PDB file of C-alpha atoms in Angstrom:
ATOM      1  CA  MET L 326      22.866 -75.003 -57.044  1.00  0.00           C
ATOM      2  CA  ALA L 327      19.583 -72.885 -58.484  1.00  0.00           C
ATOM      3  CA  ALA L 328      19.120 -69.712 -56.604  1.00  0.00           C
ATOM      4  CA  PHE L 329      16.958 -69.777 -53.300  1.00  0.00           C
ATOM      5  CA  GLY L 330      13.541 -68.413 -54.421  1.00  0.00           C
ATOM      6  CA  ALA L 331      13.975 -69.439 -58.348  1.00  0.00           C
ATOM      7  CA  ARG L 332      10.841 -71.000 -59.953  1.00  0.00           C
ATOM      8  CA  ILE L 333      11.991 -74.459 -60.973  1.00  0.00           C
ATOM      9  CA  PRO L 334       9.167 -76.180 -63.462  1.00  0.00           C
ATOM     10  CA  GLY L 335       7.977 -79.046 -61.452  1.00  0.00           C
ATOM     11  CA  VAL L 336       9.301 -77.884 -57.880  1.00  0.00           C
ATOM     12  CA  GLY L 337       7.575 -75.178 -57.082  1.00  0.00           C
ATOM     13  CA  ALA L 338       8.625 -71.564 -56.322  1.00  0.00           C
ATOM     14  CA  LEU L 339      11.007 -71.487 -53.550  1.00  0.00           C
ATOM     15  CA  ALA L 340      14.159 -73.995 -54.148  1.00  0.00           C
ATOM     16  CA  ASP L 341      15.346 -74.718 -51.127  1.00  0.00           C
ATOM     17  CA  PRO L 342      18.789 -76.306 -51.781  1.00  0.00           C
ATOM     18  CA  TYR L 343      19.244 -77.533 -48.372  1.00  0.00           C
ATOM     19  CA  PRO L 344      15.858 -79.351 -47.552  1.00  0.00           C
ATOM     20  CA  ALA L 345      16.668 -82.664 -45.626  1.00  0.00           C
ATOM     21  CA  PRO L 346      17.814 -81.248 -42.694  1.00  0.00           C
ATOM     22  CA  ARG L 347      15.686 -78.493 -41.778  1.00  0.00           C
ATOM     23  CA  GLU L 348      11.779 -81.053 -43.513  1.00  0.00           C
ATOM     24  CA  LEU L 349      12.976 -83.849 -41.046  1.00  0.00           C
ATOM     25  CA  ALA L 350      13.436 -81.350 -37.906  1.00  0.00           C
ATOM     26  CA  ILE L 351      10.008 -80.334 -39.067  1.00  0.00           C
ATOM     27  CA  GLN L 352       8.348 -83.837 -39.375  1.00  0.00           C
ATOM     28  CA  ALA L 353       9.741 -84.588 -35.918  1.00  0.00           C
ATOM     29  CA  GLY L 354       8.607 -81.599 -34.639  1.00  0.00           C
ATOM     30  CA  ASP L 355      11.708 -79.938 -33.590  1.00  0.00           C
ATOM     31  CA  HIS L 356      11.196 -76.562 -34.756  1.00  0.00           C
ATOM     32  CA  HIS L 357      14.182 -75.370 -32.922  1.00  0.00           C
ATOM     33  CA  ARG L 358      16.136 -78.030 -34.844  1.00  0.00           C
ATOM     34  CA  ALA L 359      14.764 -76.583 -37.925  1.00  0.00           C
ATOM     35  CA  ALA L 360      15.891 -73.305 -37.166  1.00  0.00           C
ATOM     36  CA  LYS L 361      19.231 -74.362 -36.748  1.00  0.00           C
ATOM     37  CA  ALA L 362      19.514 -76.008 -39.975  1.00  0.00           C
ATOM     38  CA  LEU L 363      18.427 -72.758 -41.873  1.00  0.00           C
ATOM     39  CA  THR L 364      20.811 -71.007 -39.856  1.00  0.00           C
ATOM     40  CA  PHE L 365      23.536 -72.849 -41.137  1.00  0.00           C
ATOM     41  CA  ALA L 366      22.286 -72.598 -44.316  1.00  0.00           C
ATOM     42  CA  GLY L 367      22.513 -69.236 -44.173  1.00  0.00           C
ATOM     43  CA  GLN L 368      26.039 -69.171 -43.218  1.00  0.00           C
ATOM     44  CA  VAL L 369      27.187 -71.442 -45.753  1.00  0.00           C
ATOM     45  CA  GLU L 370      25.163 -68.995 -48.244  1.00  0.00           C
ATOM     46  CA  ALA L 371      26.859 -65.632 -46.787  1.00  0.00           C
ATOM     47  CA  VAL L 372      30.414 -67.063 -46.168  1.00  0.00           C
ATOM     48  CA  THR L 373      30.118 -68.155 -50.039  1.00  0.00           C
ATOM     49  CA  GLY L 374      29.285 -64.368 -50.847  1.00  0.00           C
ATOM     50  CA  HIS L 375      25.680 -64.485 -50.996  1.00  0.00           C
ATOM     51  CA  PRO L 376      24.613 -62.309 -48.182  1.00  0.00           C
ATOM     52  CA  ASP L 377      20.700 -61.760 -49.867  1.00  0.00           C
ATOM     53  CA  HIS L 378      20.405 -65.377 -50.217  1.00  0.00           C
ATOM     54  CA  ALA L 379      20.965 -65.743 -45.984  1.00  0.00           C
ATOM     55  CA  LEU L 380      19.586 -63.045 -45.407  1.00  0.00           C
ATOM     56  CA  LYS L 381      16.431 -65.541 -46.142  1.00  0.00           C
ATOM     57  CA  TYR L 382      17.275 -68.680 -44.459  1.00  0.00           C
ATOM     58  CA  TYR L 383      17.741 -66.517 -41.019  1.00  0.00           C
ATOM     59  CA  GLN L 384      14.094 -64.961 -41.772  1.00  0.00           C
ATOM     60  CA  LEU L 385      13.117 -68.699 -42.687  1.00  0.00           C
ATOM     61  CA  GLY L 386      14.551 -69.759 -39.447  1.00  0.00           C
ATOM     62  CA  GLN L 387      12.874 -66.262 -38.032  1.00  0.00           C
ATOM     63  CA  ALA L 388       9.870 -67.724 -38.996  1.00  0.00           C
ATOM     64  CA  THR L 389       9.970 -71.576 -37.647  1.00  0.00           C
ATOM     65  CA  LEU L 390      10.636 -70.470 -34.264  1.00  0.00           C
ATOM     66  CA  LEU L 391       7.427 -68.951 -34.366  1.00  0.00           C
ATOM     67  CA  ARG L 392       5.446 -72.142 -34.721  1.00  0.00           C
ATOM     68  CA  VAL L 393       6.843 -72.633 -30.872  1.00  0.00           C
ATOM     69  CA  PRO L 394       4.855 -73.006 -28.587  1.00  0.00           C
ATOM     70  CA  GLY L 395       5.404 -70.715 -25.671  1.00  0.00           C
ATOM     71  CA  ASP L 396       9.074 -68.503 -25.515  1.00  0.00           C
ATOM     72  CA  GLY L 397      11.840 -70.505 -23.575  1.00  0.00           C
ATOM     73  CA  PRO L 398      15.616 -70.093 -23.333  1.00  0.00           C
ATOM     74  CA  GLU L 399      16.409 -71.818 -25.946  1.00  0.00           C
ATOM     75  CA  THR L 400      13.957 -70.226 -28.119  1.00  0.00           C
ATOM     76  CA  THR L 401      14.880 -66.671 -26.631  1.00  0.00           C
ATOM     77  CA  VAL L 402      18.699 -67.489 -27.897  1.00  0.00           C
ATOM     78  CA  LEU L 403      18.377 -68.878 -31.281  1.00  0.00           C
ATOM     79  CA  ALA L 404      16.893 -65.787 -32.124  1.00  0.00           C
ATOM     80  CA  ALA L 405      18.687 -63.746 -31.161  1.00  0.00           C
ATOM     81  CA  GLY L 406      21.586 -65.574 -33.160  1.00  0.00           C
ATOM     82  CA  LEU L 407      19.599 -65.449 -36.000  1.00  0.00           C
ATOM     83  CA  HIS L 408      18.930 -61.336 -35.586  1.00  0.00           C
ATOM     84  CA  ALA L 409      22.362 -61.576 -35.512  1.00  0.00           C
ATOM     85  CA  SER L 410      23.265 -62.988 -38.079  1.00  0.00           C
ATOM     86  CA  SER L 411      20.633 -60.976 -40.103  1.00  0.00           C
ATOM     87  CA  ALA L 412      22.733 -57.643 -39.318  1.00  0.00           C
ATOM     88  CA  SER L 413      25.459 -58.807 -40.622  1.00  0.00           C
ATOM     89  CA  ALA L 414      23.867 -59.841 -43.903  1.00  0.00           C
ATOM     90  CA  TYR L 415      22.297 -56.477 -44.222  1.00  0.00           C
ATOM     91  CA  ALA L 416      25.644 -54.982 -43.117  1.00  0.00           C
ATOM     92  CA  ARG L 417      27.241 -57.065 -45.874  1.00  0.00           C
ATOM     93  CA  MET L 418      24.697 -56.035 -48.752  1.00  0.00           C
ATOM     94  CA  GLY L 419      25.290 -51.898 -47.469  1.00  0.00           C
ATOM     95  CA  ASP L 420      22.262 -51.829 -45.265  1.00  0.00           C
ATOM     96  CA  THR L 421      23.681 -50.198 -42.254  1.00  0.00           C
ATOM     97  CA  GLN L 422      20.217 -49.194 -40.990  1.00  0.00           C
ATOM     98  CA  GLN L 423      18.992 -52.548 -40.695  1.00  0.00           C
ATOM     99  CA  ALA L 424      21.751 -53.671 -39.587  1.00  0.00           C
ATOM    100  CA  LEU L 425      21.252 -51.992 -36.912  1.00  0.00           C
ATOM    101  CA  THR L 426      18.288 -52.597 -36.183  1.00  0.00           C
ATOM    102  CA  CYS L 427      18.642 -56.396 -36.609  1.00  0.00           C
ATOM    103  CA  LEU L 428      21.954 -55.892 -34.308  1.00  0.00           C
ATOM    104  CA  SER L 429      19.281 -54.438 -31.528  1.00  0.00           C
ATOM    105  CA  ARG L 430      17.254 -57.170 -31.697  1.00  0.00           C
ATOM    106  CA  SER L 431      19.619 -59.527 -31.082  1.00  0.00           C
ATOM    107  CA  ARG L 432      20.805 -57.716 -28.026  1.00  0.00           C
ATOM    108  CA  ASP L 433      16.949 -57.456 -26.574  1.00  0.00           C
ATOM    109  CA  GLY L 434      17.412 -62.009 -26.506  1.00  0.00           C
ATOM    110  CA  TRP L 435      20.638 -62.417 -24.880  1.00  0.00           C
ATOM    111  CA  GLU L 436      21.000 -62.336 -20.898  1.00  0.00           C
ATOM    112  CA  PRO L 437      23.900 -61.863 -19.559  1.00  0.00           C
ATOM    113  CA  PRO L 438      25.471 -65.024 -18.135  1.00  0.00           C
ATOM    114  CA  ASP L 439      24.995 -65.931 -14.914  1.00  0.00           C
ATOM    115  CA  ALA L 440      28.398 -65.488 -12.901  1.00  0.00           C
ATOM    116  CA  LEU L 441      30.707 -68.008 -11.880  1.00  0.00           C
ATOM    117  CA  PRO L 442      30.477 -69.592  -7.803  1.00  0.00           C
ATOM    118  CA  SER L 443      34.233 -68.016  -6.685  1.00  0.00           C
ATOM    119  CA  GLY L 444      36.008 -71.153  -4.917  1.00  0.00           C
TER     120      GLY L 444
END
């Protein structure tokens, strides 16, 4: 698998090893699913020991969510999750300050669940 961001002859500047799900979602106009695909790709990179590549996917997911009109709850939750995942990647790379910043941004997007009705 080519390193993300590598320059590959005939392909261009960004070699994305997981283009199909993201591109299909974008072509379908579903930026939420595109962001989810980027999140999953980042998680694969994170668990295989490449937090720097994971961070790039999380950042692309965040950028993809900027294309979503409005500020609905699904967008807010996805963005918060991407910030939390970014915090983990930064922590794995030893950048504590950036990890804390991302955690703070993640917390801003989470709302407590509604209380369950009793009885």
